[in-house]
PDB file of C-alpha atoms in Angstrom:
ATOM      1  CA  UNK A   1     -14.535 -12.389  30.913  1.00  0.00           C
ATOM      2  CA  UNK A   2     -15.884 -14.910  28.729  1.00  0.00           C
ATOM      3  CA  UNK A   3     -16.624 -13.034  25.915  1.00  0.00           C
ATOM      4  CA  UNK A   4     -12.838 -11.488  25.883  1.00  0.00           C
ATOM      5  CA  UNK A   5     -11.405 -15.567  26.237  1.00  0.00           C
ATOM      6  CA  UNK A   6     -13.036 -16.505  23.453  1.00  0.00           C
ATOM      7  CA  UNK A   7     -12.167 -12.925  21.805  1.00  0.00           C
ATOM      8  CA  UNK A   8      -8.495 -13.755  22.253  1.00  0.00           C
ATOM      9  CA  UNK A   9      -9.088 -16.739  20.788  1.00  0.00           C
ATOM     10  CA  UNK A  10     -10.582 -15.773  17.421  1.00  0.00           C
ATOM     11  CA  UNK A  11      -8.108 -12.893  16.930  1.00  0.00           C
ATOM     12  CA  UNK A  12      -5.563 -15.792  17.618  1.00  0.00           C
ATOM     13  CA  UNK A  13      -7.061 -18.327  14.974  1.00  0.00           C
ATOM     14  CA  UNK A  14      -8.482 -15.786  12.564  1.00  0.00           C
ATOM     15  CA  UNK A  15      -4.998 -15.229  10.255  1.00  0.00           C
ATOM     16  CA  UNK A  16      -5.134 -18.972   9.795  1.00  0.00           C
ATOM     17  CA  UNK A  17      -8.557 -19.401   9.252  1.00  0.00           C
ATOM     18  CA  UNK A  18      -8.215 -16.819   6.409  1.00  0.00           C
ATOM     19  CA  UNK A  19      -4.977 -18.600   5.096  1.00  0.00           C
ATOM     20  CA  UNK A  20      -7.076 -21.995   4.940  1.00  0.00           C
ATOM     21  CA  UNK A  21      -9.782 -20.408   3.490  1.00  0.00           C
ATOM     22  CA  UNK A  22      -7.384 -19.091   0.699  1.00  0.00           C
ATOM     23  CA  UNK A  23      -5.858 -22.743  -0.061  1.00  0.00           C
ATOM     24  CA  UNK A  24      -7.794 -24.083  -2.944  1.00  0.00           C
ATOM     25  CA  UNK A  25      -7.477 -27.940  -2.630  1.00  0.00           C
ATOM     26  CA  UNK A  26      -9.208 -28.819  -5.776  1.00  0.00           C
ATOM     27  CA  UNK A  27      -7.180 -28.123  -8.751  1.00  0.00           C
ATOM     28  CA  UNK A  28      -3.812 -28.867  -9.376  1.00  0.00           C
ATOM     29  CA  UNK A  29      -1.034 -26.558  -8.025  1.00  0.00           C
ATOM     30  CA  UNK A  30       0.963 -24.589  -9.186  1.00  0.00           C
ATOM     31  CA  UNK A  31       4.527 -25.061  -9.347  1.00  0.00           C
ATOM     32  CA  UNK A  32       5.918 -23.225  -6.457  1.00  0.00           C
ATOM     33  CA  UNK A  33       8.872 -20.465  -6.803  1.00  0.00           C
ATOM     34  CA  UNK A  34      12.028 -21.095  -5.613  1.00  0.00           C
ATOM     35  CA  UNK A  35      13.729 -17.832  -5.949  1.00  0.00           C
ATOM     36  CA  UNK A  36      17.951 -18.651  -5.184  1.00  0.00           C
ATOM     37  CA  UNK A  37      18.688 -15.239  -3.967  1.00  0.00           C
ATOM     38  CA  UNK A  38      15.273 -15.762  -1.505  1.00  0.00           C
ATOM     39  CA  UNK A  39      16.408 -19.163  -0.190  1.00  0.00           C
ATOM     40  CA  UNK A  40      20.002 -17.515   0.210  1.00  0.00           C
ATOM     41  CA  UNK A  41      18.794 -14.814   2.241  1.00  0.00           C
ATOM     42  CA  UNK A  42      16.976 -17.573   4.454  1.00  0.00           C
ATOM     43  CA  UNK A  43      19.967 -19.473   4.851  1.00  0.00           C
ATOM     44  CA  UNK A  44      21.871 -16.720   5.913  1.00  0.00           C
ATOM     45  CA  UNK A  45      19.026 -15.497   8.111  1.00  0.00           C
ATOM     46  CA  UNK A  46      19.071 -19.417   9.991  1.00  0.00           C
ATOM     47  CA  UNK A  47      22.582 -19.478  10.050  1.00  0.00           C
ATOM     48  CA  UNK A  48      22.897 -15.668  11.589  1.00  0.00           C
ATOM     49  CA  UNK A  49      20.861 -16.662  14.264  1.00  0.00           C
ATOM     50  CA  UNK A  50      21.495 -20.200  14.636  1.00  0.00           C
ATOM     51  CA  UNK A  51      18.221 -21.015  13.480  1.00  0.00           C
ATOM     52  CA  UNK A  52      20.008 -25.065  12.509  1.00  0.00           C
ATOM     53  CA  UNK A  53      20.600 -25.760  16.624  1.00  0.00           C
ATOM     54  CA  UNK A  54      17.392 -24.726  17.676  1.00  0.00           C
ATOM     55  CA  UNK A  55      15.606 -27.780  18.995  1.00  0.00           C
ATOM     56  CA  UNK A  56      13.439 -25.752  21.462  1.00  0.00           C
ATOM     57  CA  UNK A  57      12.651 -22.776  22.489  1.00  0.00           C
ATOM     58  CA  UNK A  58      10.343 -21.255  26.201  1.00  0.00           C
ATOM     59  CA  UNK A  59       9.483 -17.815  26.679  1.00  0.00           C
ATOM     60  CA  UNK A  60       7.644 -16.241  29.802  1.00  0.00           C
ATOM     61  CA  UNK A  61       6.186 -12.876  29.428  1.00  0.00           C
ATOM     62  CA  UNK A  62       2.859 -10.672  29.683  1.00  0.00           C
ATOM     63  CA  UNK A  63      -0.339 -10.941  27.225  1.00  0.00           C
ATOM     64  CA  UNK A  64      -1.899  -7.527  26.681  1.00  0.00           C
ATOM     65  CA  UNK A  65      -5.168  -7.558  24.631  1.00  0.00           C
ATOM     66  CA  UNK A  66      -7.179  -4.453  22.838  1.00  0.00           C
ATOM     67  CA  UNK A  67      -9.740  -5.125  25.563  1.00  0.00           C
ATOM     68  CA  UNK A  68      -9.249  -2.188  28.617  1.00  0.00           C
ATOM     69  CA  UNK A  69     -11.014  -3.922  30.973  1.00  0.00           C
ATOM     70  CA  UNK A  70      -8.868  -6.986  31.223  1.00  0.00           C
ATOM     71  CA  UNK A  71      -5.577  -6.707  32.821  1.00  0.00           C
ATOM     72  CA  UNK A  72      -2.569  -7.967  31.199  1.00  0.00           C
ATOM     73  CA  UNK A  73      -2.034 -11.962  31.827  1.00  0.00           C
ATOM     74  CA  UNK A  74       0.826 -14.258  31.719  1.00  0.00           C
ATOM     75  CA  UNK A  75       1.882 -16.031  29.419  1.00  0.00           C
ATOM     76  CA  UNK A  76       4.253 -19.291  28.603  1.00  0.00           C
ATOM     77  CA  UNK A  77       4.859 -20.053  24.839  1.00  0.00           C
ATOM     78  CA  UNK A  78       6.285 -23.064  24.436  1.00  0.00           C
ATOM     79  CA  UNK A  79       7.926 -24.460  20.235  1.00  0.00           C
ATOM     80  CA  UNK A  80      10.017 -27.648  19.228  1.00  0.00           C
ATOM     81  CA  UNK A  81       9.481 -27.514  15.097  1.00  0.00           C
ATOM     82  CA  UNK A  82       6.651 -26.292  13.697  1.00  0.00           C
ATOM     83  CA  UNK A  83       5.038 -27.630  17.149  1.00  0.00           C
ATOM     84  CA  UNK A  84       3.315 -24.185  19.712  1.00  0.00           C
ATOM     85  CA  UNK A  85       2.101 -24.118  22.732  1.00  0.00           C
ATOM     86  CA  UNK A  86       0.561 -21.397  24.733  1.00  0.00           C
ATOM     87  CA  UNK A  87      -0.132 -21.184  28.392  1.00  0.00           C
ATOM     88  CA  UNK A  88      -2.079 -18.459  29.383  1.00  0.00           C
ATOM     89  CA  UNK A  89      -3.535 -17.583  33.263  1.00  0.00           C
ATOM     90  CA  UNK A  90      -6.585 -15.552  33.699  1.00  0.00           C
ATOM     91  CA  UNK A  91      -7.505 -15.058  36.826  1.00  0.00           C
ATOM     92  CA  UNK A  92     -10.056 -17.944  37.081  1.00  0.00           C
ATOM     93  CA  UNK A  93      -9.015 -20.062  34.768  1.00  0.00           C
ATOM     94  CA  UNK A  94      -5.648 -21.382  33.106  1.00  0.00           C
ATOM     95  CA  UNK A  95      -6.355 -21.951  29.301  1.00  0.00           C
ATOM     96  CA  UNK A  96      -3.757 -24.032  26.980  1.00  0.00           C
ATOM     97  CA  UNK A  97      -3.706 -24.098  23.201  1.00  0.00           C
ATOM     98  CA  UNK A  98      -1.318 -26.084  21.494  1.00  0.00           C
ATOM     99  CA  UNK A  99      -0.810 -25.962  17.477  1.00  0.00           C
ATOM    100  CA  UNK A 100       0.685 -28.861  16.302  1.00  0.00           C
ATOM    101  CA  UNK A 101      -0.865 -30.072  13.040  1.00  0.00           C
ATOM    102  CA  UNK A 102      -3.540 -32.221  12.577  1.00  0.00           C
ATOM    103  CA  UNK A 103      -3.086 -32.953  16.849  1.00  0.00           C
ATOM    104  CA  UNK A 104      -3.593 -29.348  17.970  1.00  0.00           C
ATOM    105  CA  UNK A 105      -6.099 -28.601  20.863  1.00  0.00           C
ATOM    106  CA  UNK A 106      -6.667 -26.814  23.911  1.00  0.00           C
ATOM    107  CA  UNK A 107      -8.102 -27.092  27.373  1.00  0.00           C
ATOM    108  CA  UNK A 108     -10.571 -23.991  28.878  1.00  0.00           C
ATOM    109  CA  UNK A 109     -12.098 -24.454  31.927  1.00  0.00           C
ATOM    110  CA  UNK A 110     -11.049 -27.538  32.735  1.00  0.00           C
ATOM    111  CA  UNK A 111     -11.833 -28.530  29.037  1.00  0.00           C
ATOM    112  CA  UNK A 112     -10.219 -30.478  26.268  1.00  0.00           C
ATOM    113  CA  UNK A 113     -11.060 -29.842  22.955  1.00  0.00           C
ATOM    114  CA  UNK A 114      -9.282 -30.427  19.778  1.00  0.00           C
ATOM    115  CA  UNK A 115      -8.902 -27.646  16.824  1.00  0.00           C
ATOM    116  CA  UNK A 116      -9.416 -28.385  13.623  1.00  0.00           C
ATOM    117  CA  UNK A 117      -6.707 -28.755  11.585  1.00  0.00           C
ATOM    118  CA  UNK A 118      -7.826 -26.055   8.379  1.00  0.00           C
ATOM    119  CA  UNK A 119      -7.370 -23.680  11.338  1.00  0.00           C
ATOM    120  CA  UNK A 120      -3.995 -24.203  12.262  1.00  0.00           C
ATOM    121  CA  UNK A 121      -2.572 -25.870   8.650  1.00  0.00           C
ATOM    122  CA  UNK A 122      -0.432 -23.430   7.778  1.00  0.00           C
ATOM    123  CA  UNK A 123       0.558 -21.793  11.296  1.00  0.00           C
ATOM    124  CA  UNK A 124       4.235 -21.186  11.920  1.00  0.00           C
ATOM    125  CA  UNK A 125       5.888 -19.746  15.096  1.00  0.00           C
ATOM    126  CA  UNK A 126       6.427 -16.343  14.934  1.00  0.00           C
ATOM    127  CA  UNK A 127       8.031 -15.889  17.688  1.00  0.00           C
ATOM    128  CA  UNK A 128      10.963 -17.337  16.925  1.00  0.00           C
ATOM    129  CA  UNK A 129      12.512 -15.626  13.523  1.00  0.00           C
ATOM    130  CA  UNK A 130      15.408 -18.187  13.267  1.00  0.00           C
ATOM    131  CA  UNK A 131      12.652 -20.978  13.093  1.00  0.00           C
ATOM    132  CA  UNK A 132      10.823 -19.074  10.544  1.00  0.00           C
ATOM    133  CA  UNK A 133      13.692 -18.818   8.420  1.00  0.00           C
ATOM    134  CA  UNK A 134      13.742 -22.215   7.905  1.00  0.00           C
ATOM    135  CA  UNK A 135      10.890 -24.546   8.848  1.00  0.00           C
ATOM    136  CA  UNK A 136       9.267 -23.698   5.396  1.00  0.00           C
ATOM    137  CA  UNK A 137      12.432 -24.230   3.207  1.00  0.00           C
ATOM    138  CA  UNK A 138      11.798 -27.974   4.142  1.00  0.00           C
ATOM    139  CA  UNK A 139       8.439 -27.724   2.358  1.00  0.00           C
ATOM    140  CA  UNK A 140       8.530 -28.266  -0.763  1.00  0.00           C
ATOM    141  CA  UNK A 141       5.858 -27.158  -1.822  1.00  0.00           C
ATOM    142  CA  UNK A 142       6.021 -23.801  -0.419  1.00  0.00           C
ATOM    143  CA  UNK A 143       6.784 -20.840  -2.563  1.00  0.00           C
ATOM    144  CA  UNK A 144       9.661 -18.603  -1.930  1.00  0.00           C
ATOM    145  CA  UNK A 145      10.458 -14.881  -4.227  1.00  0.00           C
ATOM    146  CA  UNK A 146      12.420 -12.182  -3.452  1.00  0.00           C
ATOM    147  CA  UNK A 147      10.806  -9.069  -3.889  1.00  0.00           C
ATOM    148  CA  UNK A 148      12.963  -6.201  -3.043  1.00  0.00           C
ATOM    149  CA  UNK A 149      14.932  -4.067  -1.013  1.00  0.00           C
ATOM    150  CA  UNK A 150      12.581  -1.647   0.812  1.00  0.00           C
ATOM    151  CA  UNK A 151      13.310   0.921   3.883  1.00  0.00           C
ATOM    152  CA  UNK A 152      11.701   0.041   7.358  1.00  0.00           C
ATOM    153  CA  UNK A 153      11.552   2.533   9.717  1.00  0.00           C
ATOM    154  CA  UNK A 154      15.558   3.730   9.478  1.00  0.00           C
ATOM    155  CA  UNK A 155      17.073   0.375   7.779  1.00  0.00           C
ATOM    156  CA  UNK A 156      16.980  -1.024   4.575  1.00  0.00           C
ATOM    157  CA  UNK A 157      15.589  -4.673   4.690  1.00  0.00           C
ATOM    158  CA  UNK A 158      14.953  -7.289   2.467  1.00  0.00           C
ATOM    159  CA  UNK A 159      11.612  -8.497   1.506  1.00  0.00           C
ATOM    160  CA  UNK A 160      10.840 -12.207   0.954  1.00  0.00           C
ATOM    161  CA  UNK A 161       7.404 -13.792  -0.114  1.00  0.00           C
ATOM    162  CA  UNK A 162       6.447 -17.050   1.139  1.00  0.00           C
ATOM    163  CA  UNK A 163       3.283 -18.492   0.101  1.00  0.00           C
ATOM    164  CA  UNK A 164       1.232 -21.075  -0.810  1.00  0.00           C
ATOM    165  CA  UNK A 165       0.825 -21.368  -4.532  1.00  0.00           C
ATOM    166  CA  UNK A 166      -2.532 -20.854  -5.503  1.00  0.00           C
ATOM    167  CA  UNK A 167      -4.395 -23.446  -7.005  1.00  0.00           C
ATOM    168  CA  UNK A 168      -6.914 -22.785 -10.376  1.00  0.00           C
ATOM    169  CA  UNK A 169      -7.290 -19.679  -9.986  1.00  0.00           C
ATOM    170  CA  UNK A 170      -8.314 -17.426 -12.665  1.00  0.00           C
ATOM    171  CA  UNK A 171      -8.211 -13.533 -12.853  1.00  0.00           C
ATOM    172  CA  UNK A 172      -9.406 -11.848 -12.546  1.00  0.00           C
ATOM    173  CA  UNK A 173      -9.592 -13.037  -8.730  1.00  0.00           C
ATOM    174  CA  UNK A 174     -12.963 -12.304  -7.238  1.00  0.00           C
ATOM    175  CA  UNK A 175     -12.781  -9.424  -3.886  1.00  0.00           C
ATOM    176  CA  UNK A 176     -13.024 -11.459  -1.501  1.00  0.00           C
ATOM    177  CA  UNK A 177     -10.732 -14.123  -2.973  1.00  0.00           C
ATOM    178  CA  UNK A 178      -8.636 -11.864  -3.281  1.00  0.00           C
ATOM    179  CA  UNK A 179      -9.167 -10.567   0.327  1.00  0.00           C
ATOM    180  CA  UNK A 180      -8.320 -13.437   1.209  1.00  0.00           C
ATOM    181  CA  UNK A 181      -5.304 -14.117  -1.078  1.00  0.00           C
ATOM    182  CA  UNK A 182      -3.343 -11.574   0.446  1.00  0.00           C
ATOM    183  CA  UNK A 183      -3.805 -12.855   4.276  1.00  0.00           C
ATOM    184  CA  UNK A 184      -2.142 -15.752   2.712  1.00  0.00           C
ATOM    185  CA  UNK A 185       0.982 -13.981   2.080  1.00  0.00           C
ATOM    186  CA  UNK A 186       4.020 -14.240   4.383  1.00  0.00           C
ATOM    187  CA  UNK A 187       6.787 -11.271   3.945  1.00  0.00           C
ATOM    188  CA  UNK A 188       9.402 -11.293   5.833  1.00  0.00           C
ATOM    189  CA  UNK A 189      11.816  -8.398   5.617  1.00  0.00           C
ATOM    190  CA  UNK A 190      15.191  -9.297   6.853  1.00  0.00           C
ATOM    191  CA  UNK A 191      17.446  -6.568   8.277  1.00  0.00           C
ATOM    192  CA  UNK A 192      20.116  -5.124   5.524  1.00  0.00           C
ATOM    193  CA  UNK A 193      22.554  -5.829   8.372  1.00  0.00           C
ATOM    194  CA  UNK A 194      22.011  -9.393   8.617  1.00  0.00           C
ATOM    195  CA  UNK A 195      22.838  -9.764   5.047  1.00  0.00           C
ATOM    196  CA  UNK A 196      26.455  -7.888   4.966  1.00  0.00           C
ATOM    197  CA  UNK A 197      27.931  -8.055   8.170  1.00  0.00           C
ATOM    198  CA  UNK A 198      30.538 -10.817   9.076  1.00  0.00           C
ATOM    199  CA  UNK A 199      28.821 -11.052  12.481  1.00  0.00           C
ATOM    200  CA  UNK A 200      25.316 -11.241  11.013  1.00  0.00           C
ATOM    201  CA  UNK A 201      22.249  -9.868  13.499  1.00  0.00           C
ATOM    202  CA  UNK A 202      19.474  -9.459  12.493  1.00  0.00           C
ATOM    203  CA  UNK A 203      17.732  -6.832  13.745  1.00  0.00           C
ATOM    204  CA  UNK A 204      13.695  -6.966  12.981  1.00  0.00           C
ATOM    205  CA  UNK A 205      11.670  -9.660  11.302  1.00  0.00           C
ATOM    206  CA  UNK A 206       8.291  -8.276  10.261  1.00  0.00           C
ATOM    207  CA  UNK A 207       5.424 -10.947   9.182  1.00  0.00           C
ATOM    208  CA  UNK A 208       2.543  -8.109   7.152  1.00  0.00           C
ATOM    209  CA  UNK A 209      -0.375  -8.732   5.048  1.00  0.00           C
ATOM    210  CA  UNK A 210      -2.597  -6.337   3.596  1.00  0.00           C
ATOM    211  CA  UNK A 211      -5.113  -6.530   5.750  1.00  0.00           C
ATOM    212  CA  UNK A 212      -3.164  -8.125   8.937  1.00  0.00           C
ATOM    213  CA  UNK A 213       0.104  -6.783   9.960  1.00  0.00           C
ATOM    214  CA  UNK A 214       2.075  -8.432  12.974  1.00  0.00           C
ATOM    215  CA  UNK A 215       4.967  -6.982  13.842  1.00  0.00           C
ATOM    216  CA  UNK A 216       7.857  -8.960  15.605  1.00  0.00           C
ATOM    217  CA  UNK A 217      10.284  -6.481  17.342  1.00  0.00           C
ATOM    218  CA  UNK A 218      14.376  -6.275  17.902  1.00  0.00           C
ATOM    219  CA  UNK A 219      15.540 -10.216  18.120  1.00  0.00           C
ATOM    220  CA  UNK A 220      18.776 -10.844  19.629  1.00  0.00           C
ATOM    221  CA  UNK A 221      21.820  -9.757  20.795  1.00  0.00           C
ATOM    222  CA  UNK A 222      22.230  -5.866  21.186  1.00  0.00           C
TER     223      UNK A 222
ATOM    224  CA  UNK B   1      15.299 -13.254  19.760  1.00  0.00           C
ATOM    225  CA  UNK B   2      12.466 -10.933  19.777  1.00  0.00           C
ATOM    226  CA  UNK B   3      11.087  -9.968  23.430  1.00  0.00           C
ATOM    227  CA  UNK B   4       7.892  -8.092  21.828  1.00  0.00           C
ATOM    228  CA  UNK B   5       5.166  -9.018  19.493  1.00  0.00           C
ATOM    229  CA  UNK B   6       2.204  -6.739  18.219  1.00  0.00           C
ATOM    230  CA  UNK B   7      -0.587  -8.106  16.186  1.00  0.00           C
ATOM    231  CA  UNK B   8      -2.593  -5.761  13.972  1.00  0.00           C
ATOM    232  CA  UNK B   9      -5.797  -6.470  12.487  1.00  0.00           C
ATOM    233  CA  UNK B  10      -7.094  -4.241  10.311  1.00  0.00           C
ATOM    234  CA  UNK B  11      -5.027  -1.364  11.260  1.00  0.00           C
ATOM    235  CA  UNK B  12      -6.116  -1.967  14.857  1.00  0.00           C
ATOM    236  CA  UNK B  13      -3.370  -3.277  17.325  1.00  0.00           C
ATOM    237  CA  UNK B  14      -5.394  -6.564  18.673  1.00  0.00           C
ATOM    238  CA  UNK B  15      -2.214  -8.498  20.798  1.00  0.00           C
ATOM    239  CA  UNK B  16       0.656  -7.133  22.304  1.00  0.00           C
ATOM    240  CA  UNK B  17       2.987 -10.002  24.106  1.00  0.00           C
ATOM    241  CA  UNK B  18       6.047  -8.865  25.865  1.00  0.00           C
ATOM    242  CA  UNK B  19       8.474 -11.871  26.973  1.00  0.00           C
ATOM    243  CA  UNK B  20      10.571 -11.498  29.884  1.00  0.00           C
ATOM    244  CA  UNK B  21      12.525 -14.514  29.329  1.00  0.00           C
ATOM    245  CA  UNK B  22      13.431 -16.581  26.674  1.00  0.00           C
ATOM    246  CA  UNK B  23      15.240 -19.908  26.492  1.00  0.00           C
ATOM    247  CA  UNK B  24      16.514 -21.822  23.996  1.00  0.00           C
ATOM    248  CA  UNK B  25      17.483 -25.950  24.063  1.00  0.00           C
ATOM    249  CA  UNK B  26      15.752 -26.122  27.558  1.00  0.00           C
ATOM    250  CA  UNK B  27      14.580 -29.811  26.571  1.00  0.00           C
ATOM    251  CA  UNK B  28      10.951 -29.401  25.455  1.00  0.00           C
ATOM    252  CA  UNK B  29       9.129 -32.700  26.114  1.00  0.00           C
ATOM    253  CA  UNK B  30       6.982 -33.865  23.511  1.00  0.00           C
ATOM    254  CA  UNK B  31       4.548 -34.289  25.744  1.00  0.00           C
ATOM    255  CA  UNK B  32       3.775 -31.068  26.279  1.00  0.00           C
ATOM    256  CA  UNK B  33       2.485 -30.779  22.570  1.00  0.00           C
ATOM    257  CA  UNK B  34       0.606 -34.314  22.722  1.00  0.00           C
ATOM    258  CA  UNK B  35      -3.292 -34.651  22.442  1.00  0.00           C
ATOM    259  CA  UNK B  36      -4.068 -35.501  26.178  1.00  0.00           C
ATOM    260  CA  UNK B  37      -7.238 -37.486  24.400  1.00  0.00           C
ATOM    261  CA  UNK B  38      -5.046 -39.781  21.785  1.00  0.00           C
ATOM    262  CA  UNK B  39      -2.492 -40.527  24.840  1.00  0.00           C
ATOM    263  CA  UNK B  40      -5.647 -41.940  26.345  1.00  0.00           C
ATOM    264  CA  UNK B  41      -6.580 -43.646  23.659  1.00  0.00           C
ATOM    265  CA  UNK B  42      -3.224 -45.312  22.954  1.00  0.00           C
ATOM    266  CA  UNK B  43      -2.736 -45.753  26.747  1.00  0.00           C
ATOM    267  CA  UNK B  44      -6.331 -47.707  26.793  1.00  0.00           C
TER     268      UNK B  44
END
């Protein structure tokens, strides 16, 4: 039981170790991209789903993990900004991780302990699409390019970079800088619909690296 | 808002969370995202 806590855990933290990791802080930085018709598509996204009156958001539900043996657990997530907190209830013990910056922890077993902050710097809440459309805007130095239109599964979305700039790096980039690089790439595709219709919905949001794809189903209103 | 989340890792599906509810506005407290440890250390 142990062993799958701490698994959860790791799968949990490993994206943003990986996006730390990838964040030179040494050289100077690039100038980040501001790409209008990106930043319009993000507006439009937050407005659709009134991502702007969003103070807070609480969601109940059930944790499954890739581990058979462990049955699936509740789960409270808890956001207000770029602020997370997860409750989750094994059997024997009630564990608590909350990302919040440079003040993120989390209690197991009856524990305290707080996180480093190079593995939650860059974490955003997923969860909540309208809150990813625009808690990075306010950054700015936070990169933002539209790519394309591409088709996912039967709709045409839109697909939007946000990253980090990188920082002094040369190419070509080494493999596992590269490796690396590409965990540290955000694209969101918004749905086609959300873009044209006068009662915007968006449909899917879908966060996907190379190497790390997490998939955020229907939002909203059907 | 989305009721389902999957995490992949390396082509593997790692996570699956399912919500049953959702609320938005409820009236977070900060405290629920405050360092138990530096609200003892202010407090003391």
């Amino acid at each position: 039981m142990t062993r799958t806590k701490s698994t959860i855990l790791a799968i949990g933290c490993a994206l943003s170790v990986c996006i730390t990791l990838a964040t030179p802080s040494m050289a100077a930085a690039k100038a980040p991209i501001r790409d209008p018709q990106a930043l319009a598509l993000l507006a439009q996204c937050g407005t659709a789903m009134g991502g702007a009156s969003i103070q807070d958001m609480s969601a109940t539900g059930t944790l499954t993990t890739a581990d058979p043996k462990v049955s699936p657990l509740p789960i409270i997530t808890q956001s207000k900004g770029a602020a997370e907190r997860f409750d989750i209830f094994f059997p024997d013990d009630a564990q608590t991780y909350v990302l919040n910056g440079g003040d993120s922890w989390s209690v197991q077993q009856g524990k305290q302990t707080d996180l480093p902050y190079a593995l939650i710097a860059y974490r955003r809440p997923e969860h909540t699409p309208a809150l990813a459309c625009i808690l990075d805007i306010q950054n700015p130095n936070m990169s933002f390019a539209y790519i394309d239109q591409e088709k996912f599964q039967n709709g045409l979305v839109e697909h939007i970079r946000i990253s980090l700039p990188t920082v002094g790096m040369t190419t070509p980039i080494p493999s596992y800088r590269n490796w690396m690089f590409f965990w540290t790439l955000k694209h969101w595709w918004f749905s086609r619909q959300s873009a044209s219709s006068s009662t915007p919905r968006p449909t899917k949001i879908i966060q996907f690296g190379q190497h790390n794809t997490a998939t955020i189903g229907r939002s909203g209103r059907s | 808002m989305p009721f389902h989340i999957e995490n992949y890792l390396d082509g593997q599906k790692v996570r699956d969370v399912s919500f049953t509810s959702v609320q938005v506005n409820v009236g977070v407290p900060d405290a629920q995202f405050q360092n138990p440890n530096e609200q003892s250390k202010l407090g003391g």
